[in-house]
Amino acid sequence: MSLEVPLSQQGRCAVHPDLPAGGTCSRCGSFFCADCATSVAGLGVRLYCTACAARPDVNYLEALRQRYWGKRDDWAWVVGGVTLLLCVATAAALAQWGLRATKSSLFTLLLLLPVPVGVAFFLGQRWARHAMLVTPLVMAMAADAMNRDGRFFYFLCAIPGVLTGLRIHRDVRNQLFFRLPVTPGALKFLWDQRFNNPMARQASRFGLSSVFMPLFAPIAVICGVVALTRVDLKATPPIGRRGQAIAGLALGLVSPLLWGFVVVPFLDRWISQWVYK
Ligand SMILES: [Zn+2]
Ligand SMILES: [Zn+2]
């Protein structure tokens, strides 16, 4: 008896019937050849046939990228809103005091300096991302040139502007608005933030709150239990955050005990000391 399988009965690639199969697709189970085997970012070592790998429910990171590609994010709207506010404030100030060559009206005009950058940012011009980082410093330098006494104060005011600019510059969602190439790792981070078992994050949030406000404890427990039942690392896309769900659940269970046995007796003793003496 021979163990050799006749060539006609061996698995064949569903797309290339002349090629032997190298494995089966993790989603539809059909045979694929070495050329057709496709790995998907964010799904580990699993392999898919070409058709399944292109599906948005499988290649969820690519679907996420397309969903946000060129679409304005919250930061774009914030920058647009601030720019509009600056225009209105400058117009109102000029209407009030008129345009004279006084120091205050020159200072007012300084507020218009970030407007072109803000408009370009809102419209998705890439240079505005970088210009935004230096705009607060340029404003501080211009203010310093007009009035030497306030140097320290101007640069102190510029620091939050630069820090916010850096934060926006690094924001993956904002980079997608500007149609910049984003690594699968960064997309995974964005997906984790927004779509990976949000209930687990609620559980940990309510769990922490329950330490200060025990009324939140039952909500933390419910969220934690629901989040735990949702965890499924084998799903596509994988649903994680088990640790966060457990932490929320544990905090929700422990904090009422903490209040019942430690905080309330302590407060009780403390208050009675002041009231009855
Ligand atoms: Zn398939
Ligand atoms: Zn093939």
PDB file of C-alpha atoms and ligand atoms in Angstrom:
ATOM      1  CA  MET A   1       0.000   0.000   0.000  1.00  0.00           C
ATOM      2  CA  SER A   2       1.384   3.346  -0.995  1.00  0.00           C
ATOM      3  CA  LEU A   3       0.893   6.485   1.061  1.00  0.00           C
ATOM      4  CA  GLU A   4       1.492   8.704  -1.933  1.00  0.00           C
ATOM      5  CA  VAL A   5      -1.554  10.675  -3.011  1.00  0.00           C
ATOM      6  CA  PRO A   6      -2.053  10.755  -6.784  1.00  0.00           C
ATOM      7  CA  LEU A   7      -1.305  14.173  -8.297  1.00  0.00           C
ATOM      8  CA  SER A   8      -4.936  14.556  -9.448  1.00  0.00           C
ATOM      9  CA  GLN A   9      -6.178  14.345  -5.824  1.00  0.00           C
ATOM     10  CA  GLN A  10      -3.690  16.815  -4.296  1.00  0.00           C
ATOM     11  CA  GLY A  11      -4.922  20.256  -3.296  1.00  0.00           C
ATOM     12  CA  ARG A  12      -4.696  22.862  -6.034  1.00  0.00           C
ATOM     13  CA  CYS A  13      -4.750  26.648  -5.743  1.00  0.00           C
ATOM     14  CA  ALA A  14      -8.298  27.891  -6.274  1.00  0.00           C
ATOM     15  CA  VAL A  15      -7.034  30.684  -8.538  1.00  0.00           C
ATOM     16  CA  HIS A  16      -4.175  28.820 -10.258  1.00  0.00           C
ATOM     17  CA  PRO A  17      -5.367  25.229 -10.830  1.00  0.00           C
ATOM     18  CA  ASP A  18      -1.988  24.314 -12.357  1.00  0.00           C
ATOM     19  CA  LEU A  19      -0.167  25.069  -9.081  1.00  0.00           C
ATOM     20  CA  PRO A  20      -0.175  22.851  -5.963  1.00  0.00           C
ATOM     21  CA  ALA A  21      -1.756  24.304  -2.841  1.00  0.00           C
ATOM     22  CA  GLY A  22       0.556  25.615  -0.113  1.00  0.00           C
ATOM     23  CA  GLY A  23      -2.159  25.968   2.508  1.00  0.00           C
ATOM     24  CA  THR A  24      -5.747  27.045   3.168  1.00  0.00           C
ATOM     25  CA  CYS A  25      -7.218  30.495   3.695  1.00  0.00           C
ATOM     26  CA  SER A  26      -7.906  31.390   7.346  1.00  0.00           C
ATOM     27  CA  ARG A  27     -11.281  32.854   6.386  1.00  0.00           C
ATOM     28  CA  CYS A  28     -12.895  30.885   3.519  1.00  0.00           C
ATOM     29  CA  GLY A  29     -10.783  27.730   3.781  1.00  0.00           C
ATOM     30  CA  SER A  30      -9.995  27.506   0.063  1.00  0.00           C
ATOM     31  CA  PHE A  31      -6.573  26.287  -1.112  1.00  0.00           C
ATOM     32  CA  PHE A  32      -3.962  28.853  -2.097  1.00  0.00           C
ATOM     33  CA  CYS A  33      -0.556  28.571  -3.772  1.00  0.00           C
ATOM     34  CA  ALA A  34       2.596  30.248  -2.471  1.00  0.00           C
ATOM     35  CA  ASP A  35       1.951  33.291  -4.692  1.00  0.00           C
ATOM     36  CA  CYS A  36      -1.633  33.737  -3.481  1.00  0.00           C
ATOM     37  CA  ALA A  37      -0.896  33.358   0.256  1.00  0.00           C
ATOM     38  CA  THR A  38      -1.293  36.840   1.743  1.00  0.00           C
ATOM     39  CA  SER A  39      -0.559  38.011   5.251  1.00  0.00           C
ATOM     40  CA  VAL A  40      -2.552  40.916   6.682  1.00  0.00           C
ATOM     41  CA  ALA A  41      -1.067  43.604   8.940  1.00  0.00           C
ATOM     42  CA  GLY A  42      -2.419  43.398  12.485  1.00  0.00           C
ATOM     43  CA  LEU A  43      -3.482  39.735  12.179  1.00  0.00           C
ATOM     44  CA  GLY A  44      -0.212  38.034  13.110  1.00  0.00           C
ATOM     45  CA  VAL A  45       0.824  34.852  11.291  1.00  0.00           C
ATOM     46  CA  ARG A  46      -2.564  34.064   9.738  1.00  0.00           C
ATOM     47  CA  LEU A  47      -2.577  33.681   5.939  1.00  0.00           C
ATOM     48  CA  TYR A  48      -5.437  34.468   3.558  1.00  0.00           C
ATOM     49  CA  CYS A  49      -6.289  33.997  -0.099  1.00  0.00           C
ATOM     50  CA  THR A  50      -5.961  37.175  -2.168  1.00  0.00           C
ATOM     51  CA  ALA A  51      -9.727  37.759  -2.345  1.00  0.00           C
ATOM     52  CA  CYS A  52     -10.234  37.456   1.429  1.00  0.00           C
ATOM     53  CA  ALA A  53      -7.155  39.606   2.222  1.00  0.00           C
ATOM     54  CA  ALA A  54      -8.768  42.441   0.250  1.00  0.00           C
ATOM     55  CA  ARG A  55     -12.004  42.329   2.248  1.00  0.00           C
ATOM     56  CA  PRO A  56     -12.487  45.301   4.646  1.00  0.00           C
ATOM     57  CA  ASP A  57     -13.557  42.991   7.481  1.00  0.00           C
ATOM     58  CA  VAL A  58     -10.252  41.094   7.164  1.00  0.00           C
ATOM     59  CA  ASN A  59      -7.838  43.886   6.270  1.00  0.00           C
ATOM     60  CA  TYR A  60      -9.401  46.141   8.898  1.00  0.00           C
ATOM     61  CA  LEU A  61      -6.359  48.409   9.176  1.00  0.00           C
ATOM     62  CA  GLU A  62      -6.465  49.211   5.464  1.00  0.00           C
ATOM     63  CA  ALA A  63     -10.234  49.792   5.760  1.00  0.00           C
ATOM     64  CA  LEU A  64      -9.552  52.170   8.648  1.00  0.00           C
ATOM     65  CA  ARG A  65      -6.952  54.027   6.585  1.00  0.00           C
ATOM     66  CA  GLN A  66      -9.390  54.452   3.698  1.00  0.00           C
ATOM     67  CA  ARG A  67     -12.160  55.532   6.029  1.00  0.00           C
ATOM     68  CA  TYR A  68     -10.144  58.513   7.342  1.00  0.00           C
ATOM     69  CA  TRP A  69      -8.043  59.211   4.229  1.00  0.00           C
ATOM     70  CA  GLY A  70      -8.298  62.934   3.406  1.00  0.00           C
ATOM     71  CA  LYS A  71     -11.187  63.402   5.871  1.00  0.00           C
ATOM     72  CA  ARG A  72     -10.926  66.290   8.320  1.00  0.00           C
ATOM     73  CA  ASP A  73     -10.292  65.188  11.902  1.00  0.00           C
ATOM     74  CA  ASP A  74     -11.200  67.000  15.132  1.00  0.00           C
ATOM     75  CA  TRP A  75      -7.882  68.873  15.115  1.00  0.00           C
ATOM     76  CA  ALA A  76      -8.561  70.281  11.636  1.00  0.00           C
ATOM     77  CA  TRP A  77     -11.903  71.638  12.866  1.00  0.00           C
ATOM     78  CA  VAL A  78     -10.305  73.045  16.045  1.00  0.00           C
ATOM     79  CA  VAL A  79      -7.577  74.812  14.055  1.00  0.00           C
ATOM     80  CA  GLY A  80     -10.206  76.098  11.584  1.00  0.00           C
ATOM     81  CA  GLY A  81     -12.375  77.374  14.445  1.00  0.00           C
ATOM     82  CA  VAL A  82      -9.475  79.121  16.201  1.00  0.00           C
ATOM     83  CA  THR A  83      -8.443  80.749  12.907  1.00  0.00           C
ATOM     84  CA  LEU A  84     -11.976  82.075  12.375  1.00  0.00           C
ATOM     85  CA  LEU A  85     -12.028  83.340  15.965  1.00  0.00           C
ATOM     86  CA  LEU A  86      -8.726  85.186  15.438  1.00  0.00           C
ATOM     87  CA  CYS A  87     -10.125  86.901  12.324  1.00  0.00           C
ATOM     88  CA  VAL A  88     -13.287  87.962  14.161  1.00  0.00           C
ATOM     89  CA  ALA A  89     -11.327  89.186  17.206  1.00  0.00           C
ATOM     90  CA  THR A  90      -8.930  91.220  15.058  1.00  0.00           C
ATOM     91  CA  ALA A  91     -11.769  92.725  13.026  1.00  0.00           C
ATOM     92  CA  ALA A  92     -13.641  93.640  16.218  1.00  0.00           C
ATOM     93  CA  ALA A  93     -10.524  95.204  17.767  1.00  0.00           C
ATOM     94  CA  LEU A  94      -9.757  97.215  14.643  1.00  0.00           C
ATOM     95  CA  ALA A  95     -13.370  98.380  14.407  1.00  0.00           C
ATOM     96  CA  GLN A  96     -13.131  99.518  18.016  1.00  0.00           C
ATOM     97  CA  TRP A  97      -9.782 101.296  17.931  1.00  0.00           C
ATOM     98  CA  GLY A  98      -9.166 101.866  14.232  1.00  0.00           C
ATOM     99  CA  LEU A  99      -5.903 101.215  12.442  1.00  0.00           C
ATOM    100  CA  ARG A 100      -3.379 103.661  13.826  1.00  0.00           C
ATOM    101  CA  ALA A 101       0.336 103.224  14.060  1.00  0.00           C
ATOM    102  CA  THR A 102       0.045 102.736  17.788  1.00  0.00           C
ATOM    103  CA  LYS A 103       1.603  99.806  19.561  1.00  0.00           C
ATOM    104  CA  SER A 104      -1.750  98.297  20.525  1.00  0.00           C
ATOM    105  CA  SER A 105      -3.077  98.216  16.969  1.00  0.00           C
ATOM    106  CA  LEU A 106       0.199  96.662  15.788  1.00  0.00           C
ATOM    107  CA  PHE A 107      -0.172  94.060  18.514  1.00  0.00           C
ATOM    108  CA  THR A 108      -3.706  93.390  17.288  1.00  0.00           C
ATOM    109  CA  LEU A 109      -2.400  92.790  13.783  1.00  0.00           C
ATOM    110  CA  LEU A 110      -0.021  90.220  15.249  1.00  0.00           C
ATOM    111  CA  LEU A 111      -3.091  88.033  15.834  1.00  0.00           C
ATOM    112  CA  LEU A 112      -3.479  87.761  12.052  1.00  0.00           C
ATOM    113  CA  LEU A 113      -0.064  86.120  11.699  1.00  0.00           C
ATOM    114  CA  PRO A 114      -1.323  82.517  12.229  1.00  0.00           C
ATOM    115  CA  VAL A 115      -4.371  83.005   9.956  1.00  0.00           C
ATOM    116  CA  PRO A 116      -2.746  81.890   6.644  1.00  0.00           C
ATOM    117  CA  VAL A 117      -1.264  78.848   8.409  1.00  0.00           C
ATOM    118  CA  GLY A 118      -4.633  78.004   9.967  1.00  0.00           C
ATOM    119  CA  VAL A 119      -6.492  78.322   6.645  1.00  0.00           C
ATOM    120  CA  ALA A 120      -3.893  76.174   4.849  1.00  0.00           C
ATOM    121  CA  PHE A 121      -4.087  73.588   7.652  1.00  0.00           C
ATOM    122  CA  PHE A 122      -7.865  73.431   7.385  1.00  0.00           C
ATOM    123  CA  LEU A 123      -7.569  72.952   3.626  1.00  0.00           C
ATOM    124  CA  GLY A 124      -5.090  70.095   4.073  1.00  0.00           C
ATOM    125  CA  GLN A 125      -1.920  71.782   2.770  1.00  0.00           C
ATOM    126  CA  ARG A 126       0.959  69.701   4.137  1.00  0.00           C
ATOM    127  CA  TRP A 127       3.360  72.607   4.733  1.00  0.00           C
ATOM    128  CA  ALA A 128       0.930  74.022   7.295  1.00  0.00           C
ATOM    129  CA  ARG A 129       1.611  71.029   9.607  1.00  0.00           C
ATOM    130  CA  HIS A 130       5.223  72.129   9.949  1.00  0.00           C
ATOM    131  CA  ALA A 131       4.495  75.869   9.864  1.00  0.00           C
ATOM    132  CA  MET A 132       2.133  75.389  12.800  1.00  0.00           C
ATOM    133  CA  LEU A 133       5.059  74.276  14.987  1.00  0.00           C
ATOM    134  CA  VAL A 134       7.016  77.522  14.480  1.00  0.00           C
ATOM    135  CA  THR A 135       4.100  79.988  14.324  1.00  0.00           C
ATOM    136  CA  PRO A 136       3.887  80.513  18.135  1.00  0.00           C
ATOM    137  CA  LEU A 137       7.652  81.168  18.252  1.00  0.00           C
ATOM    138  CA  VAL A 138       7.480  83.618  15.329  1.00  0.00           C
ATOM    139  CA  MET A 139       4.616  85.432  17.088  1.00  0.00           C
ATOM    140  CA  ALA A 140       6.629  85.595  20.317  1.00  0.00           C
ATOM    141  CA  MET A 141       9.647  86.951  18.429  1.00  0.00           C
ATOM    142  CA  ALA A 142       7.535  89.593  16.670  1.00  0.00           C
ATOM    143  CA  ALA A 143       5.933  90.612  19.963  1.00  0.00           C
ATOM    144  CA  ASP A 144       9.381  90.765  21.528  1.00  0.00           C
ATOM    145  CA  ALA A 145      10.621  93.040  18.730  1.00  0.00           C
ATOM    146  CA  MET A 146       7.732  95.434  19.414  1.00  0.00           C
ATOM    147  CA  ASN A 147       8.027  95.432  23.155  1.00  0.00           C
ATOM    148  CA  ARG A 148      11.297  94.392  24.796  1.00  0.00           C
ATOM    149  CA  ASP A 149       9.891  94.305  28.328  1.00  0.00           C
ATOM    150  CA  GLY A 150       7.705  91.236  27.900  1.00  0.00           C
ATOM    151  CA  ARG A 151      10.191  88.770  26.433  1.00  0.00           C
ATOM    152  CA  PHE A 152       9.820  86.095  29.135  1.00  0.00           C
ATOM    153  CA  PHE A 153       6.034  86.386  29.097  1.00  0.00           C
ATOM    154  CA  TYR A 154       5.744  86.059  25.293  1.00  0.00           C
ATOM    155  CA  PHE A 155       7.877  82.951  25.143  1.00  0.00           C
ATOM    156  CA  LEU A 156       6.004  81.500  28.092  1.00  0.00           C
ATOM    157  CA  CYS A 157       2.761  82.012  26.095  1.00  0.00           C
ATOM    158  CA  ALA A 158       4.334  80.332  23.051  1.00  0.00           C
ATOM    159  CA  ILE A 159       5.129  77.075  24.894  1.00  0.00           C
ATOM    160  CA  PRO A 160       1.532  75.686  25.066  1.00  0.00           C
ATOM    161  CA  GLY A 161       1.134  76.578  21.384  1.00  0.00           C
ATOM    162  CA  VAL A 162       4.270  74.648  20.416  1.00  0.00           C
ATOM    163  CA  LEU A 163       3.304  71.664  22.603  1.00  0.00           C
ATOM    164  CA  THR A 164      -0.190  71.526  21.054  1.00  0.00           C
ATOM    165  CA  GLY A 165       1.408  71.797  17.601  1.00  0.00           C
ATOM    166  CA  LEU A 166       3.711  68.847  18.389  1.00  0.00           C
ATOM    167  CA  ARG A 167       0.772  66.800  19.607  1.00  0.00           C
ATOM    168  CA  ILE A 168      -1.189  67.475  16.408  1.00  0.00           C
ATOM    169  CA  HIS A 169       1.914  66.784  14.308  1.00  0.00           C
ATOM    170  CA  ARG A 170       2.262  63.293  15.829  1.00  0.00           C
ATOM    171  CA  ASP A 171      -1.465  62.469  15.703  1.00  0.00           C
ATOM    172  CA  VAL A 172      -2.078  59.499  13.377  1.00  0.00           C
ATOM    173  CA  ARG A 173      -5.673  60.452  12.620  1.00  0.00           C
ATOM    174  CA  ASN A 174      -4.516  63.940  11.612  1.00  0.00           C
ATOM    175  CA  GLN A 175      -1.776  62.475   9.395  1.00  0.00           C
ATOM    176  CA  LEU A 176      -4.497  60.527   7.560  1.00  0.00           C
ATOM    177  CA  PHE A 177      -6.358  63.789   6.926  1.00  0.00           C
ATOM    178  CA  PHE A 178      -3.194  65.114   5.248  1.00  0.00           C
ATOM    179  CA  ARG A 179      -2.954  61.880   3.196  1.00  0.00           C
ATOM    180  CA  LEU A 180       0.449  61.017   4.664  1.00  0.00           C
ATOM    181  CA  PRO A 181       1.789  57.443   4.596  1.00  0.00           C
ATOM    182  CA  VAL A 182       1.084  55.786   7.946  1.00  0.00           C
ATOM    183  CA  THR A 183       2.707  52.531   9.128  1.00  0.00           C
ATOM    184  CA  PRO A 184       0.517  49.498   9.975  1.00  0.00           C
ATOM    185  CA  GLY A 185       1.756  49.860  13.572  1.00  0.00           C
ATOM    186  CA  ALA A 186       0.435  53.427  13.765  1.00  0.00           C
ATOM    187  CA  LEU A 187      -2.884  52.317  12.225  1.00  0.00           C
ATOM    188  CA  LYS A 188      -3.094  49.523  14.782  1.00  0.00           C
ATOM    189  CA  PHE A 189      -2.542  52.089  17.541  1.00  0.00           C
ATOM    190  CA  LEU A 190      -5.385  54.230  16.128  1.00  0.00           C
ATOM    191  CA  TRP A 191      -7.657  51.202  15.830  1.00  0.00           C
ATOM    192  CA  ASP A 192      -6.817  50.181  19.410  1.00  0.00           C
ATOM    193  CA  GLN A 193      -7.677  53.657  20.610  1.00  0.00           C
ATOM    194  CA  ARG A 194     -11.047  53.854  18.882  1.00  0.00           C
ATOM    195  CA  PHE A 195     -12.433  50.406  18.170  1.00  0.00           C
ATOM    196  CA  ASN A 196     -10.639  47.760  20.246  1.00  0.00           C
ATOM    197  CA  ASN A 197     -13.183  46.778  22.924  1.00  0.00           C
ATOM    198  CA  PRO A 198     -14.192  50.305  24.038  1.00  0.00           C
ATOM    199  CA  MET A 199     -16.280  48.738  26.818  1.00  0.00           C
ATOM    200  CA  ALA A 200     -13.060  47.619  28.554  1.00  0.00           C
ATOM    201  CA  ARG A 201     -11.810  51.169  28.578  1.00  0.00           C
ATOM    202  CA  GLN A 202     -15.127  52.342  30.069  1.00  0.00           C
ATOM    203  CA  ALA A 203     -14.768  49.635  32.729  1.00  0.00           C
ATOM    204  CA  SER A 204     -11.319  50.861  33.782  1.00  0.00           C
ATOM    205  CA  ARG A 205     -12.501  54.475  33.698  1.00  0.00           C
ATOM    206  CA  PHE A 206     -15.534  53.792  35.907  1.00  0.00           C
ATOM    207  CA  GLY A 207     -13.370  51.519  38.072  1.00  0.00           C
ATOM    208  CA  LEU A 208     -10.954  54.369  38.771  1.00  0.00           C
ATOM    209  CA  SER A 209     -13.840  56.792  39.362  1.00  0.00           C
ATOM    210  CA  SER A 210     -15.408  54.352  41.824  1.00  0.00           C
ATOM    211  CA  VAL A 211     -12.355  54.699  44.082  1.00  0.00           C
ATOM    212  CA  PHE A 212     -13.377  58.329  44.601  1.00  0.00           C
ATOM    213  CA  MET A 213     -17.128  57.884  44.076  1.00  0.00           C
ATOM    214  CA  PRO A 214     -18.390  54.391  45.057  1.00  0.00           C
ATOM    215  CA  LEU A 215     -21.654  54.965  43.129  1.00  0.00           C
ATOM    216  CA  PHE A 216     -19.711  54.163  39.952  1.00  0.00           C
ATOM    217  CA  ALA A 217     -18.687  50.713  41.230  1.00  0.00           C
ATOM    218  CA  PRO A 218     -21.720  48.760  39.860  1.00  0.00           C
ATOM    219  CA  ILE A 219     -21.251  50.388  36.432  1.00  0.00           C
ATOM    220  CA  ALA A 220     -17.562  49.405  36.459  1.00  0.00           C
ATOM    221  CA  VAL A 221     -18.485  45.800  37.343  1.00  0.00           C
ATOM    222  CA  ILE A 222     -21.130  45.562  34.594  1.00  0.00           C
ATOM    223  CA  CYS A 223     -18.829  47.134  31.972  1.00  0.00           C
ATOM    224  CA  GLY A 224     -15.964  44.865  33.083  1.00  0.00           C
ATOM    225  CA  VAL A 225     -18.056  41.696  32.779  1.00  0.00           C
ATOM    226  CA  VAL A 226     -19.465  42.693  29.365  1.00  0.00           C
ATOM    227  CA  ALA A 227     -15.977  43.666  28.122  1.00  0.00           C
ATOM    228  CA  LEU A 228     -14.521  40.359  29.307  1.00  0.00           C
ATOM    229  CA  THR A 229     -17.160  38.364  27.429  1.00  0.00           C
ATOM    230  CA  ARG A 230     -16.319  40.323  24.284  1.00  0.00           C
ATOM    231  CA  VAL A 231     -12.589  39.548  24.361  1.00  0.00           C
ATOM    232  CA  ASP A 232     -11.781  37.258  21.422  1.00  0.00           C
ATOM    233  CA  LEU A 233      -8.200  37.301  20.193  1.00  0.00           C
ATOM    234  CA  LYS A 234      -9.017  34.870  17.382  1.00  0.00           C
ATOM    235  CA  ALA A 235     -11.714  37.096  15.882  1.00  0.00           C
ATOM    236  CA  THR A 236     -11.086  39.255  12.837  1.00  0.00           C
ATOM    237  CA  PRO A 237     -10.222  41.924  13.846  1.00  0.00           C
ATOM    238  CA  PRO A 238      -9.030  40.609  17.230  1.00  0.00           C
ATOM    239  CA  ILE A 239     -10.837  42.022  20.276  1.00  0.00           C
ATOM    240  CA  GLY A 240      -8.465  42.560  23.195  1.00  0.00           C
ATOM    241  CA  ARG A 241      -8.047  44.712  26.315  1.00  0.00           C
ATOM    242  CA  ARG A 242      -8.602  41.796  28.688  1.00  0.00           C
ATOM    243  CA  GLY A 243      -6.311  43.414  31.287  1.00  0.00           C
ATOM    244  CA  GLN A 244      -8.223  46.678  31.250  1.00  0.00           C
ATOM    245  CA  ALA A 245     -11.543  44.839  31.623  1.00  0.00           C
ATOM    246  CA  ILE A 246     -10.213  42.865  34.599  1.00  0.00           C
ATOM    247  CA  ALA A 247      -8.758  46.009  36.205  1.00  0.00           C
ATOM    248  CA  GLY A 248     -12.117  47.818  35.907  1.00  0.00           C
ATOM    249  CA  LEU A 249     -13.990  44.818  37.283  1.00  0.00           C
ATOM    250  CA  ALA A 250     -11.538  44.437  40.208  1.00  0.00           C
ATOM    251  CA  LEU A 251     -11.655  48.150  41.081  1.00  0.00           C
ATOM    252  CA  GLY A 252     -15.459  48.051  40.922  1.00  0.00           C
ATOM    253  CA  LEU A 253     -15.489  45.139  43.386  1.00  0.00           C
ATOM    254  CA  VAL A 254     -12.816  46.480  45.737  1.00  0.00           C
ATOM    255  CA  SER A 255     -13.772  50.149  46.005  1.00  0.00           C
ATOM    256  CA  PRO A 256     -17.087  49.586  47.895  1.00  0.00           C
ATOM    257  CA  LEU A 257     -15.130  47.468  50.422  1.00  0.00           C
ATOM    258  CA  LEU A 258     -12.525  50.223  50.680  1.00  0.00           C
ATOM    259  CA  TRP A 259     -15.257  52.772  51.387  1.00  0.00           C
ATOM    260  CA  GLY A 260     -17.194  50.498  53.722  1.00  0.00           C
ATOM    261  CA  PHE A 261     -14.278  49.361  55.886  1.00  0.00           C
ATOM    262  CA  VAL A 262     -11.713  52.170  55.633  1.00  0.00           C
ATOM    263  CA  VAL A 263     -12.956  55.541  54.394  1.00  0.00           C
ATOM    264  CA  VAL A 264     -16.384  55.722  56.087  1.00  0.00           C
ATOM    265  CA  PRO A 265     -15.151  54.566  59.573  1.00  0.00           C
ATOM    266  CA  PHE A 266     -12.250  57.022  59.274  1.00  0.00           C
ATOM    267  CA  LEU A 267     -14.533  59.928  58.298  1.00  0.00           C
ATOM    268  CA  ASP A 268     -16.975  58.918  61.022  1.00  0.00           C
ATOM    269  CA  ARG A 269     -14.262  59.051  63.680  1.00  0.00           C
ATOM    270  CA  TRP A 270     -12.863  62.297  62.285  1.00  0.00           C
ATOM    271  CA  ILE A 271     -16.259  64.051  62.205  1.00  0.00           C
ATOM    272  CA  SER A 272     -17.376  62.843  65.639  1.00  0.00           C
ATOM    273  CA  GLN A 273     -14.092  64.134  67.047  1.00  0.00           C
ATOM    274  CA  TRP A 274     -14.975  67.646  65.852  1.00  0.00           C
ATOM    275  CA  VAL A 275     -18.719  67.612  66.465  1.00  0.00           C
ATOM    276  CA  TYR A 276     -18.969  66.091  69.929  1.00  0.00           C
ATOM    277  CA  LYS A 277     -16.001  67.723  71.585  1.00  0.00           C
TER     278      LYS A 277
HETATM  279 ZN    ZN B   1     -10.221  33.141   1.410  1.00  0.00          ZN
HETATM  280 ZN    ZN B   2      -2.580  30.908  -6.584  1.00  0.00          ZN
END
